[in-house]
Amino acid sequence: PQGAEKMLIKAITGRKVPPPPGLPMDVGVVVQNVGTALAVYEAARYGKPLIERVVAVTGEGISNPSNLMVKIGALVSDIIKECGGFRGDAGKVISGGPMMGFALPSLDVPVTKGTSGILVIPEEGVIHAYKFGPCIRCGRCIDICPMGLMPSMMSILSEKGHYEDAKEYNLFDCFECGSCAFVCPSKRPIVQFIRLAKSLTKP
């Protein structure tokens, strides 16, 4: 996940952002993506509020993959129609990318300022992991974590309801890239457990 803010800062400047509540400003850096920079320019120069954004619509399940300028509030269903509809049966429609995105429960949800892409996966490409196994302490998630965290411990503690204890493992340093869940041989929903712990605690 080299596009992540902390990863970029470390790779380009060699500076390490301190743990939360530390911010990039603490090491003399401000990171802005191109879309945000353009929105700030248009707001300052023309007084234009943020009313639209570029959304990438892609995946093997979409007829005509496209990059579209979409009004905030537009429905995902209308965007799918604009791209020619589904190619065959759609298994999942994901808001975001394959690693950090999340499956949409319905197509009647609006685009928000944070919607960067819509990924359509055909039915044959969906892995239905209804059951997951226990953590086998293989350490793969620890080896792959770009932040050097212990996702296994955070997810185990969250699964058992020990949310405050999960904070001892720098819970809020995790930016939910999904690498840990991708390599997990037990197919554990590690990111979902971490998100749960974050939602029920404070930094």
PDB file of N, CA, C and O in Angstrom, residues 55-127:
ATOM      1  N   VAL A  55     -14.774   9.091 -10.369  1.00  0.00           N
ATOM      2  CA  VAL A  55     -14.981   7.743  -9.835  1.00  0.00           C
ATOM      3  C   VAL A  55     -14.573   6.742 -10.913  1.00  0.00           C
ATOM      4  O   VAL A  55     -15.047   6.816 -12.049  1.00  0.00           O
ATOM      5  N   ALA A  56     -13.682   5.832 -10.558  1.00  0.00           N
ATOM      6  CA  ALA A  56     -13.269   4.770 -11.482  1.00  0.00           C
ATOM      7  C   ALA A  56     -14.236   3.600 -11.334  1.00  0.00           C
ATOM      8  O   ALA A  56     -14.417   3.079 -10.233  1.00  0.00           O
ATOM      9  N   VAL A  57     -14.860   3.207 -12.432  1.00  0.00           N
ATOM     10  CA  VAL A  57     -15.777   2.062 -12.432  1.00  0.00           C
ATOM     11  C   VAL A  57     -15.090   0.953 -13.217  1.00  0.00           C
ATOM     12  O   VAL A  57     -14.812   1.106 -14.409  1.00  0.00           O
ATOM     13  N   THR A  58     -14.782  -0.146 -12.550  1.00  0.00           N
ATOM     14  CA  THR A  58     -13.965  -1.169 -13.188  1.00  0.00           C
ATOM     15  C   THR A  58     -14.325  -2.561 -12.692  1.00  0.00           C
ATOM     16  O   THR A  58     -15.233  -2.730 -11.884  1.00  0.00           O
ATOM     17  N   GLY A  59     -13.612  -3.550 -13.178  1.00  0.00           N
ATOM     18  CA  GLY A  59     -13.849  -4.936 -12.793  1.00  0.00           C
ATOM     19  C   GLY A  59     -14.346  -5.766 -13.960  1.00  0.00           C
ATOM     20  O   GLY A  59     -14.883  -5.241 -14.940  1.00  0.00           O
ATOM     21  N   GLU A  60     -14.190  -7.070 -13.844  1.00  0.00           N
ATOM     22  CA  GLU A  60     -14.596  -7.976 -14.918  1.00  0.00           C
ATOM     23  C   GLU A  60     -16.109  -8.072 -15.061  1.00  0.00           C
ATOM     24  O   GLU A  60     -16.604  -8.574 -16.068  1.00  0.00           O
ATOM     25  N   GLY A  61     -16.839  -7.579 -14.062  1.00  0.00           N
ATOM     26  CA  GLY A  61     -18.293  -7.686 -14.105  1.00  0.00           C
ATOM     27  C   GLY A  61     -19.002  -6.475 -14.671  1.00  0.00           C
ATOM     28  O   GLY A  61     -20.233  -6.422 -14.666  1.00  0.00           O
ATOM     29  N   ILE A  62     -18.253  -5.480 -15.176  1.00  0.00           N
ATOM     30  CA  ILE A  62     -18.888  -4.278 -15.730  1.00  0.00           C
ATOM     31  C   ILE A  62     -18.681  -4.257 -17.245  1.00  0.00           C
ATOM     32  O   ILE A  62     -17.612  -4.618 -17.742  1.00  0.00           O
ATOM     33  N   SER A  63     -19.700  -3.845 -17.986  1.00  0.00           N
ATOM     34  CA  SER A  63     -19.631  -3.897 -19.450  1.00  0.00           C
ATOM     35  C   SER A  63     -18.607  -2.934 -20.029  1.00  0.00           C
ATOM     36  O   SER A  63     -17.811  -3.299 -20.896  1.00  0.00           O
ATOM     37  N   ASN A  64     -18.628  -1.680 -19.578  1.00  0.00           N
ATOM     38  CA  ASN A  64     -17.715  -0.671 -20.117  1.00  0.00           C
ATOM     39  C   ASN A  64     -16.994   0.051 -18.981  1.00  0.00           C
ATOM     40  O   ASN A  64     -17.456   1.099 -18.514  1.00  0.00           O
ATOM     41  N   PRO A  65     -15.864  -0.485 -18.521  1.00  0.00           N
ATOM     42  CA  PRO A  65     -15.118   0.189 -17.450  1.00  0.00           C
ATOM     43  C   PRO A  65     -14.776   1.622 -17.856  1.00  0.00           C
ATOM     44  O   PRO A  65     -14.376   1.877 -18.992  1.00  0.00           O
ATOM     45  N   SER A  66     -14.964   2.562 -16.925  1.00  0.00           N
ATOM     46  CA  SER A  66     -14.781   3.976 -17.254  1.00  0.00           C
ATOM     47  C   SER A  66     -14.332   4.770 -16.040  1.00  0.00           C
ATOM     48  O   SER A  66     -14.537   4.353 -14.897  1.00  0.00           O
ATOM     49  N   ASN A  67     -13.730   5.921 -16.313  1.00  0.00           N
ATOM     50  CA  ASN A  67     -13.494   6.936 -15.293  1.00  0.00           C
ATOM     51  C   ASN A  67     -14.513   8.039 -15.546  1.00  0.00           C
ATOM     52  O   ASN A  67     -14.522   8.642 -16.625  1.00  0.00           O
ATOM     53  N   LEU A  68     -15.362   8.302 -14.569  1.00  0.00           N
ATOM     54  CA  LEU A  68     -16.451   9.253 -14.750  1.00  0.00           C
ATOM     55  C   LEU A  68     -16.360  10.401 -13.754  1.00  0.00           C
ATOM     56  O   LEU A  68     -15.969  10.195 -12.603  1.00  0.00           O
ATOM     57  N   MET A  69     -16.734  11.592 -14.197  1.00  0.00           N
ATOM     58  CA  MET A  69     -16.917  12.709 -13.276  1.00  0.00           C
ATOM     59  C   MET A  69     -18.355  12.613 -12.785  1.00  0.00           C
ATOM     60  O   MET A  69     -19.298  12.746 -13.566  1.00  0.00           O
ATOM     61  N   VAL A  70     -18.518  12.350 -11.491  1.00  0.00           N
ATOM     62  CA  VAL A  70     -19.827  12.025 -10.930  1.00  0.00           C
ATOM     63  C   VAL A  70     -20.227  13.054  -9.877  1.00  0.00           C
ATOM     64  O   VAL A  70     -19.405  13.464  -9.052  1.00  0.00           O
ATOM     65  N   LYS A  71     -21.478  13.461  -9.914  1.00  0.00           N
ATOM     66  CA  LYS A  71     -21.997  14.364  -8.888  1.00  0.00           C
ATOM     67  C   LYS A  71     -22.113  13.616  -7.563  1.00  0.00           C
ATOM     68  O   LYS A  71     -22.574  12.471  -7.519  1.00  0.00           O
ATOM     69  N   ILE A  72     -21.702  14.254  -6.490  1.00  0.00           N
ATOM     70  CA  ILE A  72     -21.858  13.655  -5.169  1.00  0.00           C
ATOM     71  C   ILE A  72     -23.353  13.527  -4.879  1.00  0.00           C
ATOM     72  O   ILE A  72     -24.113  14.477  -5.064  1.00  0.00           O
ATOM     73  N   GLY A  73     -23.752  12.340  -4.471  1.00  0.00           N
ATOM     74  CA  GLY A  73     -25.166  12.066  -4.245  1.00  0.00           C
ATOM     75  C   GLY A  73     -25.778  11.195  -5.325  1.00  0.00           C
ATOM     76  O   GLY A  73     -26.868  10.653  -5.146  1.00  0.00           O
ATOM     77  N   ALA A  74     -25.068  11.051  -6.468  1.00  0.00           N
ATOM     78  CA  ALA A  74     -25.572  10.174  -7.531  1.00  0.00           C
ATOM     79  C   ALA A  74     -25.606   8.738  -7.028  1.00  0.00           C
ATOM     80  O   ALA A  74     -24.745   8.314  -6.254  1.00  0.00           O
ATOM     81  N   LEU A  75     -26.595   7.976  -7.464  1.00  0.00           N
ATOM     82  CA  LEU A  75     -26.725   6.593  -7.017  1.00  0.00           C
ATOM     83  C   LEU A  75     -25.776   5.677  -7.784  1.00  0.00           C
ATOM     84  O   LEU A  75     -25.544   5.865  -8.984  1.00  0.00           O
ATOM     85  N   VAL A  76     -25.264   4.678  -7.088  1.00  0.00           N
ATOM     86  CA  VAL A  76     -24.383   3.699  -7.713  1.00  0.00           C
ATOM     87  C   VAL A  76     -25.110   2.984  -8.851  1.00  0.00           C
ATOM     88  O   VAL A  76     -24.521   2.692  -9.893  1.00  0.00           O
ATOM     89  N   SER A  77     -26.398   2.734  -8.683  1.00  0.00           N
ATOM     90  CA  SER A  77     -27.176   2.057  -9.732  1.00  0.00           C
ATOM     91  C   SER A  77     -27.163   2.851 -11.035  1.00  0.00           C
ATOM     92  O   SER A  77     -27.056   2.278 -12.128  1.00  0.00           O
ATOM     93  N   ASP A  78     -27.248   4.184 -10.941  1.00  0.00           N
ATOM     94  CA  ASP A  78     -27.224   5.024 -12.144  1.00  0.00           C
ATOM     95  C   ASP A  78     -25.841   5.011 -12.798  1.00  0.00           C
ATOM     96  O   ASP A  78     -25.724   5.060 -14.028  1.00  0.00           O
ATOM     97  N   ILE A  79     -24.804   4.941 -11.982  1.00  0.00           N
ATOM     98  CA  ILE A  79     -23.437   4.903 -12.513  1.00  0.00           C
ATOM     99  C   ILE A  79     -23.202   3.586 -13.249  1.00  0.00           C
ATOM    100  O   ILE A  79     -22.585   3.556 -14.320  1.00  0.00           O
ATOM    101  N   ILE A  80     -23.720   2.497 -12.683  1.00  0.00           N
ATOM    102  CA  ILE A  80     -23.604   1.185 -13.335  1.00  0.00           C
ATOM    103  C   ILE A  80     -24.303   1.217 -14.699  1.00  0.00           C
ATOM    104  O   ILE A  80     -23.773   0.725 -15.702  1.00  0.00           O
ATOM    105  N   LYS A  81     -25.480   1.824 -14.754  1.00  0.00           N
ATOM    106  CA  LYS A  81     -26.211   1.931 -16.029  1.00  0.00           C
ATOM    107  C   LYS A  81     -25.412   2.745 -17.045  1.00  0.00           C
ATOM    108  O   LYS A  81     -25.368   2.415 -18.233  1.00  0.00           O
ATOM    109  N   GLU A  82     -24.788   3.822 -16.580  1.00  0.00           N
ATOM    110  CA  GLU A  82     -23.994   4.680 -17.466  1.00  0.00           C
ATOM    111  C   GLU A  82     -22.836   3.906 -18.098  1.00  0.00           C
ATOM    112  O   GLU A  82     -22.404   4.206 -19.211  1.00  0.00           O
ATOM    113  N   CYS A  83     -22.360   2.894 -17.385  1.00  0.00           N
ATOM    114  CA  CYS A  83     -21.244   2.077 -17.884  1.00  0.00           C
ATOM    115  C   CYS A  83     -21.725   0.818 -18.601  1.00  0.00           C
ATOM    116  O   CYS A  83     -20.968  -0.145 -18.751  1.00  0.00           O
ATOM    117  N   GLY A  84     -22.977   0.803 -19.016  1.00  0.00           N
ATOM    118  CA  GLY A  84     -23.490  -0.308 -19.806  1.00  0.00           C
ATOM    119  C   GLY A  84     -24.047  -1.465 -19.014  1.00  0.00           C
ATOM    120  O   GLY A  84     -24.378  -2.509 -19.580  1.00  0.00           O
ATOM    121  N   GLY A  85     -24.141  -1.309 -17.707  1.00  0.00           N
ATOM    122  CA  GLY A  85     -24.696  -2.372 -16.874  1.00  0.00           C
ATOM    123  C   GLY A  85     -23.689  -3.478 -16.594  1.00  0.00           C
ATOM    124  O   GLY A  85     -22.509  -3.389 -16.938  1.00  0.00           O
ATOM    125  N   PHE A  86     -24.189  -4.522 -15.971  1.00  0.00           N
ATOM    126  CA  PHE A  86     -23.334  -5.650 -15.611  1.00  0.00           C
ATOM    127  C   PHE A  86     -23.060  -6.532 -16.818  1.00  0.00           C
ATOM    128  O   PHE A  86     -23.887  -6.664 -17.716  1.00  0.00           O
ATOM    129  N   ARG A  87     -21.903  -7.153 -16.797  1.00  0.00           N
ATOM    130  CA  ARG A  87     -21.577  -8.173 -17.787  1.00  0.00           C
ATOM    131  C   ARG A  87     -21.852  -9.520 -17.129  1.00  0.00           C
ATOM    132  O   ARG A  87     -21.063 -10.007 -16.337  1.00  0.00           O
ATOM    133  N   GLY A  88     -22.999 -10.111 -17.420  1.00  0.00           N
ATOM    134  CA  GLY A  88     -23.392 -11.351 -16.758  1.00  0.00           C
ATOM    135  C   GLY A  88     -23.920 -11.067 -15.363  1.00  0.00           C
ATOM    136  O   GLY A  88     -24.446  -9.989 -15.079  1.00  0.00           O
ATOM    137  N   ASP A  89     -23.770 -12.038 -14.475  1.00  0.00           N
ATOM    138  CA  ASP A  89     -24.253 -11.897 -13.102  1.00  0.00           C
ATOM    139  C   ASP A  89     -23.164 -11.290 -12.222  1.00  0.00           C
ATOM    140  O   ASP A  89     -22.051 -11.811 -12.146  1.00  0.00           O
ATOM    141  N   ALA A  90     -23.515 -10.194 -11.560  1.00  0.00           N
ATOM    142  CA  ALA A  90     -22.563  -9.552 -10.654  1.00  0.00           C
ATOM    143  C   ALA A  90     -22.594 -10.253  -9.307  1.00  0.00           C
ATOM    144  O   ALA A  90     -23.653 -10.416  -8.705  1.00  0.00           O
ATOM    145  N   GLY A  91     -21.432 -10.684  -8.850  1.00  0.00           N
ATOM    146  CA  GLY A  91     -21.359 -11.341  -7.550  1.00  0.00           C
ATOM    147  C   GLY A  91     -21.296 -10.338  -6.418  1.00  0.00           C
ATOM    148  O   GLY A  91     -22.005 -10.450  -5.424  1.00  0.00           O
ATOM    149  N   LYS A  92     -20.437  -9.321  -6.586  1.00  0.00           N
ATOM    150  CA  LYS A  92     -20.293  -8.283  -5.571  1.00  0.00           C
ATOM    151  C   LYS A  92     -19.983  -6.954  -6.234  1.00  0.00           C
ATOM    152  O   LYS A  92     -19.279  -6.902  -7.240  1.00  0.00           O
ATOM    153  N   VAL A  93     -20.520  -5.900  -5.645  1.00  0.00           N
ATOM    154  CA  VAL A  93     -20.174  -4.542  -6.052  1.00  0.00           C
ATOM    155  C   VAL A  93     -19.479  -3.911  -4.854  1.00  0.00           C
ATOM    156  O   VAL A  93     -20.040  -3.847  -3.759  1.00  0.00           O
ATOM    157  N   ILE A  94     -18.243  -3.475  -5.072  1.00  0.00           N
ATOM    158  CA  ILE A  94     -17.405  -2.980  -3.982  1.00  0.00           C
ATOM    159  C   ILE A  94     -17.146  -1.494  -4.149  1.00  0.00           C
ATOM    160  O   ILE A  94     -16.804  -1.032  -5.243  1.00  0.00           O
ATOM    161  N   SER A  95     -17.325  -0.752  -3.076  1.00  0.00           N
ATOM    162  CA  SER A  95     -16.971   0.663  -3.065  1.00  0.00           C
ATOM    163  C   SER A  95     -15.522   0.764  -2.621  1.00  0.00           C
ATOM    164  O   SER A  95     -15.168   0.360  -1.520  1.00  0.00           O
ATOM    165  N   GLY A  96     -14.678   1.282  -3.507  1.00  0.00           N
ATOM    166  CA  GLY A  96     -13.248   1.325  -3.228  1.00  0.00           C
ATOM    167  C   GLY A  96     -12.525   0.271  -4.040  1.00  0.00           C
ATOM    168  O   GLY A  96     -13.020  -0.196  -5.062  1.00  0.00           O
ATOM    169  N   GLY A  97     -11.361  -0.133  -3.563  1.00  0.00           N
ATOM    170  CA  GLY A  97     -10.554  -1.104  -4.292  1.00  0.00           C
ATOM    171  C   GLY A  97     -10.683  -2.509  -3.737  1.00  0.00           C
ATOM    172  O   GLY A  97     -11.425  -2.754  -2.779  1.00  0.00           O
ATOM    173  N   PRO A  98      -9.941  -3.452  -4.321  1.00  0.00           N
ATOM    174  CA  PRO A  98     -10.053  -4.850  -3.902  1.00  0.00           C
ATOM    175  C   PRO A  98      -9.502  -5.130  -2.509  1.00  0.00           C
ATOM    176  O   PRO A  98      -9.907  -6.096  -1.871  1.00  0.00           O
ATOM    177  N   MET A  99      -8.587  -4.300  -2.012  1.00  0.00           N
ATOM    178  CA  MET A  99      -7.993  -4.553  -0.702  1.00  0.00           C
ATOM    179  C   MET A  99      -8.700  -3.796   0.420  1.00  0.00           C
ATOM    180  O   MET A  99      -8.986  -4.355   1.475  1.00  0.00           O
ATOM    181  N   MET A 100      -8.964  -2.513   0.216  1.00  0.00           N
ATOM    182  CA  MET A 100      -9.525  -1.687   1.288  1.00  0.00           C
ATOM    183  C   MET A 100     -11.000  -1.362   1.093  1.00  0.00           C
ATOM    184  O   MET A 100     -11.616  -0.726   1.947  1.00  0.00           O
ATOM    185  N   GLY A 101     -11.572  -1.782  -0.032  1.00  0.00           N
ATOM    186  CA  GLY A 101     -12.976  -1.482  -0.290  1.00  0.00           C
ATOM    187  C   GLY A 101     -13.910  -2.354   0.535  1.00  0.00           C
ATOM    188  O   GLY A 101     -13.484  -3.279   1.228  1.00  0.00           O
ATOM    189  N   PHE A 102     -15.204  -2.050   0.439  1.00  0.00           N
ATOM    190  CA  PHE A 102     -16.200  -2.839   1.162  1.00  0.00           C
ATOM    191  C   PHE A 102     -17.389  -3.094   0.251  1.00  0.00           C
ATOM    192  O   PHE A 102     -17.737  -2.271  -0.597  1.00  0.00           O
ATOM    193  N   ALA A 103     -17.994  -4.272   0.416  1.00  0.00           N
ATOM    194  CA  ALA A 103     -19.124  -4.668  -0.420  1.00  0.00           C
ATOM    195  C   ALA A 103     -20.340  -3.808  -0.103  1.00  0.00           C
ATOM    196  O   ALA A 103     -20.641  -3.548   1.064  1.00  0.00           O
ATOM    197  N   LEU A 104     -21.024  -3.369  -1.145  1.00  0.00           N
ATOM    198  CA  LEU A 104     -22.227  -2.559  -0.963  1.00  0.00           C
ATOM    199  C   LEU A 104     -23.435  -3.467  -0.748  1.00  0.00           C
ATOM    200  O   LEU A 104     -23.623  -4.434  -1.491  1.00  0.00           O
ATOM    201  N   PRO A 105     -24.266  -3.159   0.241  1.00  0.00           N
ATOM    202  CA  PRO A 105     -25.455  -3.986   0.486  1.00  0.00           C
ATOM    203  C   PRO A 105     -26.542  -3.769  -0.555  1.00  0.00           C
ATOM    204  O   PRO A 105     -27.441  -4.586  -0.715  1.00  0.00           O
ATOM    205  N   SER A 106     -26.459  -2.640  -1.264  1.00  0.00           N
ATOM    206  CA  SER A 106     -27.472  -2.288  -2.255  1.00  0.00           C
ATOM    207  C   SER A 106     -26.848  -1.339  -3.266  1.00  0.00           C
ATOM    208  O   SER A 106     -25.854  -0.663  -2.972  1.00  0.00           O
ATOM    209  N   LEU A 107     -27.427  -1.280  -4.458  1.00  0.00           N
ATOM    210  CA  LEU A 107     -26.953  -0.329  -5.466  1.00  0.00           C
ATOM    211  C   LEU A 107     -27.591   1.041  -5.283  1.00  0.00           C
ATOM    212  O   LEU A 107     -27.190   2.006  -5.928  1.00  0.00           O
ATOM    213  N   ASP A 108     -28.580   1.122  -4.410  1.00  0.00           N
ATOM    214  CA  ASP A 108     -29.260   2.394  -4.175  1.00  0.00           C
ATOM    215  C   ASP A 108     -28.585   3.173  -3.051  1.00  0.00           C
ATOM    216  O   ASP A 108     -29.236   3.640  -2.115  1.00  0.00           O
ATOM    217  N   VAL A 109     -27.271   3.282  -3.149  1.00  0.00           N
ATOM    218  CA  VAL A 109     -26.499   4.080  -2.195  1.00  0.00           C
ATOM    219  C   VAL A 109     -25.816   5.197  -2.974  1.00  0.00           C
ATOM    220  O   VAL A 109     -25.465   5.029  -4.146  1.00  0.00           O
ATOM    221  N   PRO A 110     -25.632   6.348  -2.350  1.00  0.00           N
ATOM    222  CA  PRO A 110     -25.071   7.485  -3.079  1.00  0.00           C
ATOM    223  C   PRO A 110     -23.546   7.512  -3.080  1.00  0.00           C
ATOM    224  O   PRO A 110     -22.893   6.941  -2.205  1.00  0.00           O
ATOM    225  N   VAL A 111     -23.010   8.187  -4.062  1.00  0.00           N
ATOM    226  CA  VAL A 111     -21.582   8.497  -4.091  1.00  0.00           C
ATOM    227  C   VAL A 111     -21.330   9.585  -3.052  1.00  0.00           C
ATOM    228  O   VAL A 111     -22.103  10.539  -2.941  1.00  0.00           O
ATOM    229  N   THR A 112     -20.275   9.429  -2.276  1.00  0.00           N
ATOM    230  CA  THR A 112     -19.890  10.443  -1.297  1.00  0.00           C
ATOM    231  C   THR A 112     -18.561  11.053  -1.725  1.00  0.00           C
ATOM    232  O   THR A 112     -17.951  10.608  -2.706  1.00  0.00           O
ATOM    233  N   LYS A 113     -18.098  12.026  -0.976  1.00  0.00           N
ATOM    234  CA  LYS A 113     -16.819  12.648  -1.331  1.00  0.00           C
ATOM    235  C   LYS A 113     -15.660  11.668  -1.197  1.00  0.00           C
ATOM    236  O   LYS A 113     -14.593  11.881  -1.764  1.00  0.00           O
ATOM    237  N   GLY A 114     -15.875  10.570  -0.462  1.00  0.00           N
ATOM    238  CA  GLY A 114     -14.819   9.576  -0.282  1.00  0.00           C
ATOM    239  C   GLY A 114     -14.883   8.400  -1.237  1.00  0.00           C
ATOM    240  O   GLY A 114     -14.058   7.489  -1.160  1.00  0.00           O
ATOM    241  N   THR A 115     -15.847   8.401  -2.151  1.00  0.00           N
ATOM    242  CA  THR A 115     -15.981   7.293  -3.102  1.00  0.00           C
ATOM    243  C   THR A 115     -14.962   7.457  -4.222  1.00  0.00           C
ATOM    244  O   THR A 115     -15.098   8.336  -5.065  1.00  0.00           O
ATOM    245  N   SER A 116     -13.951   6.607  -4.229  1.00  0.00           N
ATOM    246  CA  SER A 116     -12.907   6.720  -5.250  1.00  0.00           C
ATOM    247  C   SER A 116     -13.150   5.793  -6.431  1.00  0.00           C
ATOM    248  O   SER A 116     -12.722   6.067  -7.548  1.00  0.00           O
ATOM    249  N   GLY A 117     -13.827   4.681  -6.175  1.00  0.00           N
ATOM    250  CA  GLY A 117     -14.045   3.732  -7.251  1.00  0.00           C
ATOM    251  C   GLY A 117     -15.168   2.769  -6.941  1.00  0.00           C
ATOM    252  O   GLY A 117     -15.601   2.637  -5.792  1.00  0.00           O
ATOM    253  N   ILE A 118     -15.642   2.110  -7.995  1.00  0.00           N
ATOM    254  CA  ILE A 118     -16.657   1.066  -7.868  1.00  0.00           C
ATOM    255  C   ILE A 118     -16.123  -0.147  -8.617  1.00  0.00           C
ATOM    256  O   ILE A 118     -15.834  -0.068  -9.813  1.00  0.00           O
ATOM    257  N   LEU A 119     -15.958  -1.238  -7.902  1.00  0.00           N
ATOM    258  CA  LEU A 119     -15.401  -2.460  -8.468  1.00  0.00           C
ATOM    259  C   LEU A 119     -16.497  -3.517  -8.547  1.00  0.00           C
ATOM    260  O   LEU A 119     -17.143  -3.813  -7.541  1.00  0.00           O
ATOM    261  N   VAL A 120     -16.699  -4.069  -9.748  1.00  0.00           N
ATOM    262  CA  VAL A 120     -17.734  -5.091  -9.942  1.00  0.00           C
ATOM    263  C   VAL A 120     -17.061  -6.437 -10.191  1.00  0.00           C
ATOM    264  O   VAL A 120     -16.306  -6.602 -11.152  1.00  0.00           O
ATOM    265  N   ILE A 121     -17.323  -7.380  -9.297  1.00  0.00           N
ATOM    266  CA  ILE A 121     -16.751  -8.722  -9.412  1.00  0.00           C
ATOM    267  C   ILE A 121     -17.849  -9.675  -9.863  1.00  0.00           C
ATOM    268  O   ILE A 121     -18.920  -9.725  -9.243  1.00  0.00           O
ATOM    269  N   PRO A 122     -17.619 -10.443 -10.937  1.00  0.00           N
ATOM    270  CA  PRO A 122     -18.644 -11.394 -11.388  1.00  0.00           C
ATOM    271  C   PRO A 122     -18.832 -12.523 -10.382  1.00  0.00           C
ATOM    272  O   PRO A 122     -17.949 -12.783  -9.555  1.00  0.00           O
ATOM    273  N   GLU A 123     -19.970 -13.182 -10.467  1.00  0.00           N
ATOM    274  CA  GLU A 123     -20.315 -14.233  -9.507  1.00  0.00           C
ATOM    275  C   GLU A 123     -19.235 -15.302  -9.419  1.00  0.00           C
ATOM    276  O   GLU A 123     -18.880 -15.758  -8.328  1.00  0.00           O
ATOM    277  N   GLU A 124     -18.662 -15.688 -10.560  1.00  0.00           N
ATOM    278  CA  GLU A 124     -17.659 -16.761 -10.537  1.00  0.00           C
ATOM    279  C   GLU A 124     -16.345 -16.322  -9.888  1.00  0.00           C
ATOM    280  O   GLU A 124     -15.508 -17.153  -9.540  1.00  0.00           O
ATOM    281  N   GLY A 125     -16.175 -15.027  -9.701  1.00  0.00           N
ATOM    282  CA  GLY A 125     -14.948 -14.529  -9.084  1.00  0.00           C
ATOM    283  C   GLY A 125     -15.062 -14.281  -7.593  1.00  0.00           C
ATOM    284  O   GLY A 125     -14.088 -13.900  -6.941  1.00  0.00           O
ATOM    285  N   VAL A 126     -16.248 -14.500  -7.040  1.00  0.00           N
ATOM    286  CA  VAL A 126     -16.470 -14.232  -5.617  1.00  0.00           C
ATOM    287  C   VAL A 126     -16.119 -15.461  -4.790  1.00  0.00           C
ATOM    288  O   VAL A 126     -16.519 -16.580  -5.108  1.00  0.00           O
ATOM    289  N   ILE A 127     -15.338 -15.240  -3.743  1.00  0.00           N
ATOM    290  CA  ILE A 127     -15.023 -16.312  -2.798  1.00  0.00           C
ATOM    291  C   ILE A 127     -15.935 -16.142  -1.594  1.00  0.00           C
ATOM    292  O   ILE A 127     -15.887 -15.128  -0.900  1.00  0.00           O
TER     293      ILE A 127
END
